[in-house]
Coordinates of C-alpha atoms and ligand atoms in Angstrom, one line a residue:
X1 CA 40.0 16.1 18.1
X2 CA 42.7 13.7 16.9
X3 CA 44.9 13.7 13.8
X4 CA 45.3 10.0 13.1
X5 CA 48.8 9.9 11.6
X6 CA 50.4 12.8 13.5
X7 CA 49.2 11.3 16.8
X8 CA 50.7 7.9 16.0
X9 CA 53.9 8.9 14.3
X10 CA 55.0 12.4 15.3
X11 CA 53.4 13.4 18.6
X12 CA 55.5 10.8 20.6
X13 CA 58.7 12.6 19.5
X14 CA 57.8 15.7 21.5
X15 CA 59.0 14.4 24.9
X16 CA 61.8 12.3 23.5
X17 CA 65.2 13.5 24.8
X18 CA 67.2 10.5 23.2
X19 CA 68.4 10.4 19.7
X20 CA 65.8 10.0 16.8
X21 CA 68.0 10.8 13.8
X22 CA 71.8 10.0 13.5
X23 CA 73.3 11.8 10.6
X24 CA 76.3 10.8 8.4
X25 CA 78.7 12.9 10.4
X26 CA 77.8 11.1 13.6
X27 CA 75.8 13.9 15.1
X28 CA 72.3 13.2 16.3
X29 CA 69.0 14.9 16.6
X30 CA 66.7 14.1 19.5
X31 CA 63.0 13.5 19.1
X32 CA 62.4 16.7 21.0
X33 CA 64.5 18.8 18.6
X34 CA 63.1 17.1 15.6
X35 CA 59.5 17.7 16.8
X36 CA 60.3 21.4 17.5
X37 CA 61.5 21.6 13.9
X38 CA 58.3 20.0 12.7
X39 CA 56.2 22.4 14.7
X40 CA 58.1 25.4 13.2
X41 CA 57.6 24.0 9.8
X42 CA 53.9 23.5 10.3
X43 CA 53.5 27.1 11.4
X44 CA 55.5 28.3 8.4
X45 CA 53.2 26.4 6.1
X46 CA 50.2 27.9 7.8
X47 CA 51.8 31.4 7.6
X48 CA 52.3 30.7 3.8
X49 CA 48.6 30.2 3.5
X50 CA 48.3 26.4 3.8
X51 CA 44.8 25.3 5.0
X52 CA 43.7 21.7 5.8
X53 CA 43.3 19.8 2.6
X54 CA 45.8 21.9 0.6
X55 CA 48.7 20.3 -1.1
X56 CA 52.2 21.0 -0.2
X57 CA 54.6 19.9 -2.9
X58 CA 58.3 19.4 -2.2
X59 CA 61.2 18.7 -4.5
X60 CA 64.2 18.9 -2.1
X61 CA 67.2 17.0 -1.0
X62 CA 66.8 14.4 1.7
X63 CA 67.5 16.0 5.1
X64 CA 66.1 16.0 8.6
X65 CA 64.2 19.3 7.7
X66 CA 62.7 17.6 4.6
X67 CA 61.4 14.7 6.7
X68 CA 60.1 17.4 9.2
X69 CA 58.2 19.0 6.3
X70 CA 56.4 15.7 5.9
X71 CA 55.4 15.8 9.5
X72 CA 54.5 19.4 9.3
X73 CA 52.2 18.9 6.4
X74 CA 50.4 16.0 8.2
X75 CA 50.1 18.3 11.4
X76 CA 48.7 21.1 9.3
X77 CA 46.2 18.8 7.9
X78 CA 47.7 19.3 4.4
X79 CA 48.3 16.7 1.7
X80 CA 52.1 16.0 1.5
X81 CA 53.3 15.7 -2.2
X82 CA 57.0 14.8 -2.6
X83 CA 58.6 14.8 -6.0
X84 CA 61.6 13.0 -7.4
X85 CA 64.5 15.3 -7.3
X86 CA 65.5 14.2 -10.9
X87 CA 62.4 15.8 -12.4
X88 CA 63.0 18.5 -14.8
X89 CA 61.1 22.0 -14.7
X90 CA 58.8 20.8 -17.5
X91 CA 57.9 17.7 -15.5
X92 CA 57.4 19.8 -12.3
X93 CA 55.1 22.0 -14.3
X94 CA 52.9 19.0 -14.9
X95 CA 52.7 17.9 -11.4
X96 CA 52.0 21.5 -10.1
X97 CA 49.3 21.9 -12.7
X98 CA 47.7 18.6 -11.8
X99 CA 47.9 18.9 -8.0
X100 CA 47.6 22.7 -7.6
X101 CA 49.6 22.9 -4.4
X102 CA 49.4 26.0 -2.2
X103 CA 53.1 25.9 -1.6
X104 CA 56.0 24.4 -3.5
X105 CA 59.4 23.8 -1.9
X106 CA 62.5 23.5 -4.1
X107 CA 66.2 23.7 -3.9
X108 CA 67.6 27.3 -4.0
X109 CA 69.8 26.3 -6.9
X110 CA 66.6 25.7 -8.9
X111 CA 64.8 28.7 -7.7
X112 CA 65.3 30.7 -10.9
X113 CA 64.3 28.0 -13.2
X114 CA 61.1 26.9 -11.2
X115 CA 59.9 30.4 -10.2
X116 CA 58.0 30.9 -13.4
X117 CA 56.8 27.2 -13.2
X118 CA 55.3 27.7 -9.8
X119 CA 53.9 31.2 -10.6
X120 CA 52.2 29.7 -13.7
X121 CA 50.4 27.2 -11.5
X122 CA 49.5 29.5 -8.7
X123 CA 51.8 27.9 -6.2
X124 CA 53.9 29.9 -3.7
X125 CA 57.6 28.8 -4.2
X126 CA 59.9 28.7 -1.2
X127 CA 63.3 27.0 -0.9
X128 CA 65.0 24.4 1.2
X129 CA 68.5 22.8 0.5
X130 CA 70.1 19.7 1.7
X131 CA 71.6 21.5 4.7
X132 CA 68.2 22.8 5.8
X133 CA 68.9 26.5 4.4
X134 CA 66.6 28.6 2.2
X135 CA 63.7 30.9 2.4
X136 CA 61.5 28.2 4.0
X137 CA 64.1 27.8 6.7
X138 CA 64.1 31.4 7.2
X139 CA 60.3 31.4 7.5
X140 CA 60.5 28.7 10.1
X141 CA 63.0 30.7 12.3
X142 CA 60.8 32.6 14.7
X143 CA 57.8 30.2 14.7
X144 CA 56.5 28.4 17.9
X145 CA 58.0 25.1 18.8
X146 CA 54.6 23.6 19.8
X147 CA 51.8 22.7 17.5
X148 CA 48.1 21.9 17.9
X149 CA 47.6 19.5 15.0
X150 CA 44.6 19.9 12.7
X151 CA 41.9 17.3 13.3
X152 CA 42.2 14.7 10.6
X153 CA 40.4 11.2 10.4
X154 CA 41.2 7.9 8.8
X155 CA 39.6 8.9 5.4
X156 CA 41.4 12.2 5.0
X157 CA 44.3 12.5 2.6
X158 CA 47.7 12.5 4.0
X159 CA 49.7 12.4 0.9
X160 CA 49.7 12.2 -2.9
X161 CA 52.4 10.2 -4.5
X162 CA 52.8 10.3 -8.3
X163 CA 53.4 7.0 -10.0
X164 CA 56.5 6.6 -12.0
X165 CA 54.5 6.8 -15.2
X166 CA 56.4 4.6 -17.6
X167 CA 53.2 4.3 -19.7
X168 CA 51.7 7.7 -20.2
X169 CA 51.4 10.5 -17.7
X170 CA 52.1 10.0 -14.0
X171 CA 49.0 9.6 -11.9
X172 CA 48.7 11.1 -8.4
X173 CA 47.9 8.2 -6.0
X174 CA 45.8 9.7 -3.1
X175 CA 46.8 8.0 0.3
X176 CA 44.8 8.4 3.4
X177 CA 45.7 8.5 7.0
X178 CA 44.4 5.0 7.3
X179 CA 46.2 3.6 4.3
X180 CA 49.5 4.8 5.8
X181 CA 49.0 3.9 9.4
X182 CA 47.5 0.7 8.8
X183 CA 50.4 -0.5 6.7
X184 CA 53.0 0.8 9.1
X185 CA 51.3 -1.1 12.0
X186 CA 51.2 -4.3 10.0
X187 CA 54.7 -4.2 8.9
X188 CA 56.3 -3.1 12.2
X189 CA 54.5 -6.0 13.9
X190 CA 55.4 -8.5 11.2
X191 CA 59.0 -7.4 11.0
X192 CA 59.3 -7.1 14.8
X193 CA 60.4 -3.5 15.0
X194 CA 60.8 -2.0 18.4
X195 CA 62.3 1.1 20.0
X196 CA 65.6 -0.7 20.3
X197 CA 66.0 -0.7 16.4
X198 CA 68.3 1.4 14.6
X199 CA 67.3 1.6 10.8
X200 CA 70.0 2.3 8.4
X201 CA 68.0 4.7 6.1
X202 CA 69.7 5.3 2.7
X203 CA 66.6 5.4 0.4
X204 CA 65.2 8.6 -1.0
X205 CA 62.1 10.1 0.8
X206 CA 60.2 11.0 -2.4
X207 CA 59.1 7.4 -2.9
X208 CA 56.8 5.1 -0.9
X209 CA 59.7 2.9 0.2
X210 CA 61.9 5.3 1.9
X211 CA 59.1 7.7 3.1
X212 CA 56.4 5.4 4.2
X213 CA 57.8 1.8 4.6
X214 CA 61.0 2.9 6.3
X215 CA 60.4 6.2 8.0
X216 CA 56.8 5.4 9.1
X217 CA 57.8 2.1 10.8
X218 CA 60.7 3.8 12.7
X219 CA 58.4 6.6 13.7
X220 CA 55.6 4.3 14.9
X221 CA 57.9 2.1 17.0
X222 CA 60.0 4.8 18.5
X223 CA 63.3 3.5 17.0
X224 CA 66.2 5.5 15.6
X225 CA 67.2 6.1 12.1
X226 CA 70.7 6.5 10.6
X227 CA 69.5 9.1 8.1
X228 CA 71.8 9.3 5.1
X229 CA 71.3 11.7 2.2
X230 CA 71.5 8.8 -0.2
X231 CA 73.2 5.4 -0.7
X232 CA 76.9 6.3 -0.1
X233 CA 78.8 2.9 0.0
X234 CA 81.5 4.2 2.3
X235 CA 79.0 5.7 4.6
X236 CA 76.8 2.5 4.7
X237 CA 79.8 0.4 5.4
X238 CA 81.0 2.7 8.1
X239 CA 77.7 3.0 9.9
X240 CA 76.3 -0.5 9.5
X241 CA 77.9 -1.7 12.8
X242 CA 75.6 0.9 14.7
X243 CA 72.4 -0.4 12.9
X244 CA 70.0 -3.3 13.5
X245 CA 68.0 -3.2 10.2
X246 CA 68.2 -1.8 6.8
X247 CA 65.7 -1.4 3.9
X248 CA 66.9 -1.3 0.5
X249 CA 66.5 -1.8 -3.2
X250 CA 68.3 -4.8 -4.8
X251 CA 71.1 -2.5 -6.2
X252 CA 72.0 -1.5 -2.6
X253 CA 72.6 -5.3 -1.9
X254 CA 74.5 -6.0 -5.1
X255 CA 76.7 -3.0 -4.5
X256 CA 77.5 -4.1 -0.9
X257 CA 78.3 -7.6 -2.1
X258 CA 80.8 -6.1 -4.7
X259 CA 82.9 -4.7 -1.8
X260 CA 85.1 -7.1 0.1
X261 CA 84.7 -5.0 3.3
X262 CA 81.1 -6.2 3.5
X263 CA 81.5 -9.2 5.7
X264 CA 79.8 -11.3 8.3
X265 CA 81.5 -9.5 11.0
X266 CA 80.3 -6.2 9.6
X267 CA 76.6 -7.3 9.8
X268 CA 76.9 -9.2 13.1
X269 CA 74.7 -6.7 14.8
X270 CA 72.1 -6.6 12.1
X271 CA 68.8 -8.4 12.6
X272 CA 67.1 -7.7 9.3
X273 CA 67.7 -6.7 5.7
X274 CA 64.6 -6.0 3.7
X275 CA 64.5 -5.7 -0.2
X276 CA 61.8 -4.3 -2.4
X277 CA 60.8 -1.9 -5.2
X278 CA 62.3 -4.2 -7.9
X279 CA 63.0 -7.9 -8.2
X280 CA 65.9 -9.3 -6.2
X281 CA 67.8 -12.0 -8.1
X282 CA 67.7 -15.3 -6.5
X283 CA 71.5 -15.4 -7.0
X284 CA 71.8 -12.1 -5.0
X285 CA 69.8 -13.7 -2.2
X286 CA 72.1 -16.7 -2.1
X287 CA 75.3 -14.7 -2.4
X288 CA 74.1 -12.5 0.5
X289 CA 73.5 -15.4 2.8
X290 CA 76.8 -17.1 1.8
X291 CA 78.7 -13.8 2.7
X292 CA 76.8 -12.7 5.8
X293 CA 74.6 -15.5 7.0
X294 CA 71.5 -13.2 6.7
X295 CA 68.6 -14.2 4.4
X296 CA 67.3 -10.9 2.8
X297 CA 63.6 -10.5 3.4
X298 CA 61.9 -9.6 0.1
X299 CA 58.5 -7.8 0.1
X300 CA 56.2 -6.5 -2.7
X301 CA 54.3 -3.2 -2.8
X302 CA 53.6 -0.1 -4.9
X303 CA 52.8 3.6 -4.7
X304 CA 49.0 2.9 -4.8
X305 CA 48.9 0.2 -2.3
X306 CA 51.8 0.5 0.1
X307 CA 53.0 -3.0 0.9
X308 CA 51.0 -5.9 -0.2
X309 CA 53.0 -9.1 0.5
X310 CA 56.1 -10.1 2.5
X311 CA 58.2 -13.1 3.2
X312 CA 57.9 -14.3 6.7
X313 CA 60.1 -12.9 9.5
X314 CA 60.3 -16.4 11.0
X315 CA 60.0 -19.3 8.6
X316 CA 61.5 -19.7 5.2
X317 CA 62.3 -16.5 3.2
X318 CA 62.1 -18.0 -0.2
X319 CA 64.4 -16.5 -2.9
X320 CA 62.7 -15.3 -6.0
X321 CA 59.4 -14.8 -4.2
X322 CA 57.8 -11.9 -2.4
X323 CA 56.1 -14.1 0.3
X324 CA 52.4 -14.0 1.4
X325 CA 49.7 -11.3 1.5
X326 CA 50.1 -9.2 4.6
X327 CA 47.6 -9.6 7.4
X328 CA 44.4 -7.7 6.4
X329 CA 45.4 -7.7 2.8
X330 CA 43.4 -9.9 0.3
X331 CA 45.2 -11.0 -2.8
X332 CA 44.0 -12.7 -5.9
X333 CA 45.4 -13.7 -9.3
X334 CA 43.1 -13.2 -12.2
X335 CA 43.0 -14.2 -15.8
X336 CA 39.9 -13.6 -18.1
X337 CA 37.7 -12.5 -15.3
X338 CA 38.3 -15.4 -13.0
X339 CA 40.9 -16.6 -10.4
X340 CA 43.5 -18.8 -12.0
X341 CA 44.4 -22.3 -10.8
X342 CA 47.3 -22.6 -8.4
X343 CA 50.6 -22.3 -10.1
X344 CA 49.2 -20.3 -13.1
X345 CA 50.1 -16.7 -13.9
X346 CA 47.6 -13.9 -13.9
X347 CA 47.2 -10.3 -12.9
X348 CA 47.5 -9.6 -9.2
X349 CA 44.6 -7.8 -7.5
X350 CA 44.8 -6.6 -3.9
X351 CA 42.1 -5.3 -1.5
X352 CA 42.5 -3.9 2.1
X353 CA 43.0 -0.8 4.3
X354 CA 46.4 -0.3 2.5
X355 CA 44.8 0.4 -0.9
X356 CA 44.6 4.0 -2.0
X357 CA 41.6 6.3 -2.5
X358 CA 42.0 6.7 -6.2
X359 CA 44.0 8.9 -8.6
X360 CA 43.9 12.7 -7.9
X361 CA 41.4 14.3 -10.4
X362 CA 41.4 11.2 -12.8
X363 CA 38.1 9.5 -12.1
X364 CA 38.4 7.6 -15.4
X365 CA 41.8 6.2 -14.6
X366 CA 40.7 5.4 -11.0
X367 CA 37.7 3.5 -12.5
X368 CA 40.0 1.5 -14.8
X369 CA 42.1 0.2 -12.1
X370 CA 40.1 0.3 -8.9
X371 CA 37.0 -1.9 -8.8
X372 CA 33.9 -0.6 -7.0
X373 CA 34.3 -3.4 -4.5
X374 CA 37.6 -2.4 -3.5
X375 CA 40.0 -4.7 -5.6
X376 CA 42.8 -2.8 -7.1
X377 CA 44.2 -4.1 -10.3
X378 CA 48.0 -4.0 -9.8
X379 CA 49.1 -4.5 -13.4
X380 CA 51.8 -7.0 -12.0
X381 CA 51.6 -10.5 -13.3
X382 CA 52.2 -13.2 -10.6
X383 CA 51.7 -16.7 -9.6
X384 CA 51.5 -18.6 -6.3
X385 CA 53.5 -21.7 -5.7
X386 CA 52.2 -24.8 -3.9
X387 CA 52.9 -23.3 -0.4
X388 CA 51.2 -19.9 -1.3
X389 CA 54.4 -17.9 -1.9
X390 CA 53.7 -15.2 -4.4
X391 CA 56.1 -14.8 -7.3
X392 CA 56.2 -11.7 -9.4
X393 CA 56.6 -12.6 -13.1
X394 CA 56.5 -9.1 -14.6
X395 CA 54.4 -6.1 -15.4
X396 CA 51.4 -6.8 -17.6
X397 CA 52.6 -4.2 -19.9
X398 CA 56.0 -5.9 -20.2
X399 CA 54.4 -9.2 -21.2
X400 CA 55.7 -10.2 -24.5
X401 CA 53.2 -11.7 -27.1
X402 CA 55.1 -13.5 -29.8
X403 CA 53.4 -15.4 -32.6
X404 CA 50.3 -15.5 -30.2
X405 CA 52.2 -17.0 -27.3
X406 CA 52.5 -15.2 -24.0
X407 CA 56.1 -14.9 -22.7
X408 CA 56.9 -13.7 -19.2
X409 CA 60.2 -11.9 -19.3
X410 CA 61.3 -13.1 -15.8
X411 CA 61.2 -16.6 -16.8
X412 CA 63.5 -16.0 -19.7
X413 CA 65.7 -13.6 -17.6
X414 CA 66.2 -16.3 -15.0
X415 CA 67.6 -18.6 -17.6
X416 CA 69.9 -16.0 -19.2
X417 CA 71.2 -15.1 -15.8
X418 CA 72.1 -18.7 -15.2
X419 CA 74.3 -18.8 -18.3
X420 CA 78.1 -18.7 -17.8
X421 CA 79.4 -15.1 -17.8
X422 CA 76.0 -13.4 -17.5
X423 CA 75.6 -11.0 -14.7
X424 CA 72.0 -9.9 -15.4
X425 CA 69.6 -9.5 -18.3
X426 CA 66.5 -7.8 -19.4
X427 CA 64.0 -9.3 -21.8
X428 CA 61.7 -7.2 -23.9
X429 CA 59.4 -7.6 -26.8
X430 CA 60.1 -5.7 -30.0
X431 CA 58.0 -5.1 -33.1
X432 CA 58.5 -8.0 -35.5
X433 CA 57.0 -8.2 -39.1
X434 CA 56.1 -11.9 -38.8
X435 CA 55.6 -12.5 -35.0
X436 CA 54.0 -9.2 -34.0
X437 CA 56.6 -9.0 -31.2
X438 CA 59.9 -10.8 -31.0
X439 CA 61.6 -11.7 -27.8
X440 CA 64.8 -9.7 -27.4
X441 CA 67.5 -9.9 -24.7
X442 CA 69.8 -7.3 -23.3
X443 CA 72.7 -8.9 -21.6
X444 CA 75.2 -7.6 -18.9
X445 CA 78.4 -9.6 -18.6
X446 CA 80.1 -10.4 -15.3
X447 CA 83.1 -8.2 -14.7
X448 CA 86.0 -9.0 -16.9
X449 CA 84.0 -11.4 -19.2
X450 CA 83.6 -10.9 -22.9
X451 CA 80.1 -12.3 -23.8
X452 CA 79.2 -13.8 -27.1
X453 CA 75.4 -13.1 -27.2
X454 CA 74.9 -16.0 -29.7
X455 CA 76.6 -18.4 -27.4
X456 CA 74.4 -17.3 -24.5
X457 CA 71.3 -17.8 -26.7
X458 CA 72.5 -21.2 -27.7
X459 CA 72.7 -22.2 -24.0
X460 CA 69.0 -21.8 -23.8
X461 CA 68.1 -24.4 -26.3
X462 CA 67.4 -27.2 -24.0
X463 CA 66.1 -24.9 -21.2
X464 CA 63.1 -23.1 -22.8
X465 CA 60.5 -23.7 -25.4
X466 CA 61.5 -22.3 -28.7
X467 CA 59.0 -19.6 -28.8
X468 CA 60.4 -18.3 -25.5
X469 CA 64.0 -18.1 -26.7
X470 CA 65.1 -14.6 -27.7
X471 CA 65.5 -14.1 -31.3
X472 CA 68.4 -11.8 -30.9
X473 CA 70.6 -10.4 -28.0
X474 CA 72.9 -7.4 -27.3
X475 CA 75.5 -7.0 -24.7
X476 CA 75.6 -3.7 -22.8
X477 CA 77.7 -2.5 -19.8
X478 CA 74.8 -1.8 -17.5
X479 CA 70.9 -1.8 -17.7
X480 CA 69.2 1.6 -17.5
X481 CA 67.7 2.0 -14.0
X482 CA 65.7 4.6 -12.2
X483 CA 66.5 5.9 -8.6
X484 CA 64.5 2.9 -7.2
X485 CA 66.7 0.4 -9.1
X486 CA 63.9 -0.5 -11.5
X487 CA 65.1 -1.4 -15.0
X488 CA 63.6 1.0 -17.5
X489 CA 62.3 -1.4 -20.0
X490 CA 60.4 1.4 -21.8
X491 CA 63.8 2.9 -22.6
X492 CA 65.2 -0.3 -23.9
X493 CA 62.1 -0.8 -26.2
X494 CA 62.7 2.6 -27.6
X495 CA 66.5 2.2 -28.1
X496 CA 66.1 -1.2 -30.0
X497 CA 62.6 -0.5 -31.5
X498 CA 63.9 -0.9 -35.1
X499 CA 66.0 -4.1 -34.6
X500 CA 63.6 -6.4 -36.4
X501 CA 62.3 -3.8 -38.8
X502 CA 62.3 -4.5 -42.6
Ligands
AMP1 P1 56.3 1.9 -7.3 O1 55.0 2.3 -7.4 O2 57.3 2.9 -7.9 O3 56.8 1.5 -5.9 O4 56.6 0.6 -8.2 C1 55.8 -0.5 -7.9 C2 56.2 -1.7 -8.8 O5 57.5 -2.1 -8.6 C3 55.3 -2.9 -8.5 O6 54.1 -2.8 -9.2 C4 56.2 -4.0 -9.0 O7 56.0 -4.1 -10.5 C5 57.5 -3.6 -8.6 N1 57.9 -4.2 -7.4 C6 57.9 -3.7 -6.2 N2 58.5 -4.6 -5.3 C7 58.9 -5.7 -6.1 C8 59.6 -7.0 -5.8 N3 59.8 -7.2 -4.6 N4 59.8 -7.8 -6.9 C9 59.3 -7.4 -8.1 N5 58.8 -6.3 -8.4 C10 58.5 -5.4 -7.4

């Protein structure tokens, strides 16, 4: 019997003599060698007691071996559970306690700290480092290089990915074989991926963007990946001439633009740059086109849903928007129980084969966000323009309500960013004795500029209604961001919580 995801993504590697992964040092791994690694890892998981349906948690550096463990978990019929390498032992204890994995892989350097954590949650700890060494690698050594994959159907779980949990505890999004395969198929087709593509892969593989969007598409279409341990500007500049496509978060693109070696010539062999996971400034989009001639293709998705919308491959890639719903994905924008009129903002809901099966062991949370008829309440606020392009206005929880008025931070941020000397900004709501919340701006100056926050605010006078204008602003060197380039507004709200107090 079949294993839906293994058959589509990993089985074809078995007979592939050509390169599949190209590493930073220029060496390459063939499909056959990678598949043999995957098979040995799957046998090692089974030998450690992993049965179909068991969770396999990993908190390891990105490497070919780490990617092979993903394939191995799928082949063994297990549920792959990658964790952000930045999580502390206390955070890991929560994830292991919630997901109760059979096996937990971590870096040997953290073995001592994490051994009691894993033992406390009944997980077997094994190690794997960024060079593919560790007790799990040893357990793989004498295992067979062929594997008969466990039967797994479309509704079976392939992975649990924890949400970043900026409000309350992280929730484990349960993703089925169908969720992952259907999304990879749609995106590969829409973005025209073929076996001739070489994807420059510098994203982490503990997150949906690098693990599923990037890796699954390359696997499905038989292409190659230049597989870097992380975003290293030097390596990316050096290897880009060998690539045809890249997927990144907006900070990848701003960092490339900051370097004069990033030129039209360097990108001449590229056919596609995709951006997502955080909003790409319209200004970055324009600067990128002016420098390289390429228009970045922005798309929108999330852990729970895979990808939902994309700008078109052919046709206008509209800066500041995330394009149209993907084929097979329904999207609606809701306010007060009904769809909003065109152009108005509301909460985005999506439905389709991409939408997850619910939160692991959190039926109440699932019921709050996933309607019985399949619509998922994303918590993102968006609107559609006259041509149907979707624009993300912000997270519902970031909406500022000041004196009874709703203020969408993105609108204010766009105006601030357009002021002279402002590189970027973040707008948040802070507790205020009169207004409930007051609009507050955190500004980052362009290099070499000294910003006067009051002058920036004065510049908004004729641009925005008074209630949307920030009541105060501060200047900082950089905005706090997580590994995926998302601005951590919860941190900013905490830092400046007392600004308007008393
Ligand atoms: P995550 O689950 O970590 O992938 O985060 C998903 C969230 O990232 C979404 O709900 C959006 O708020 C945000 N996001 C993803 N892609 C975009 C985008 N292209 N523009 C703006 N926000 C985005």
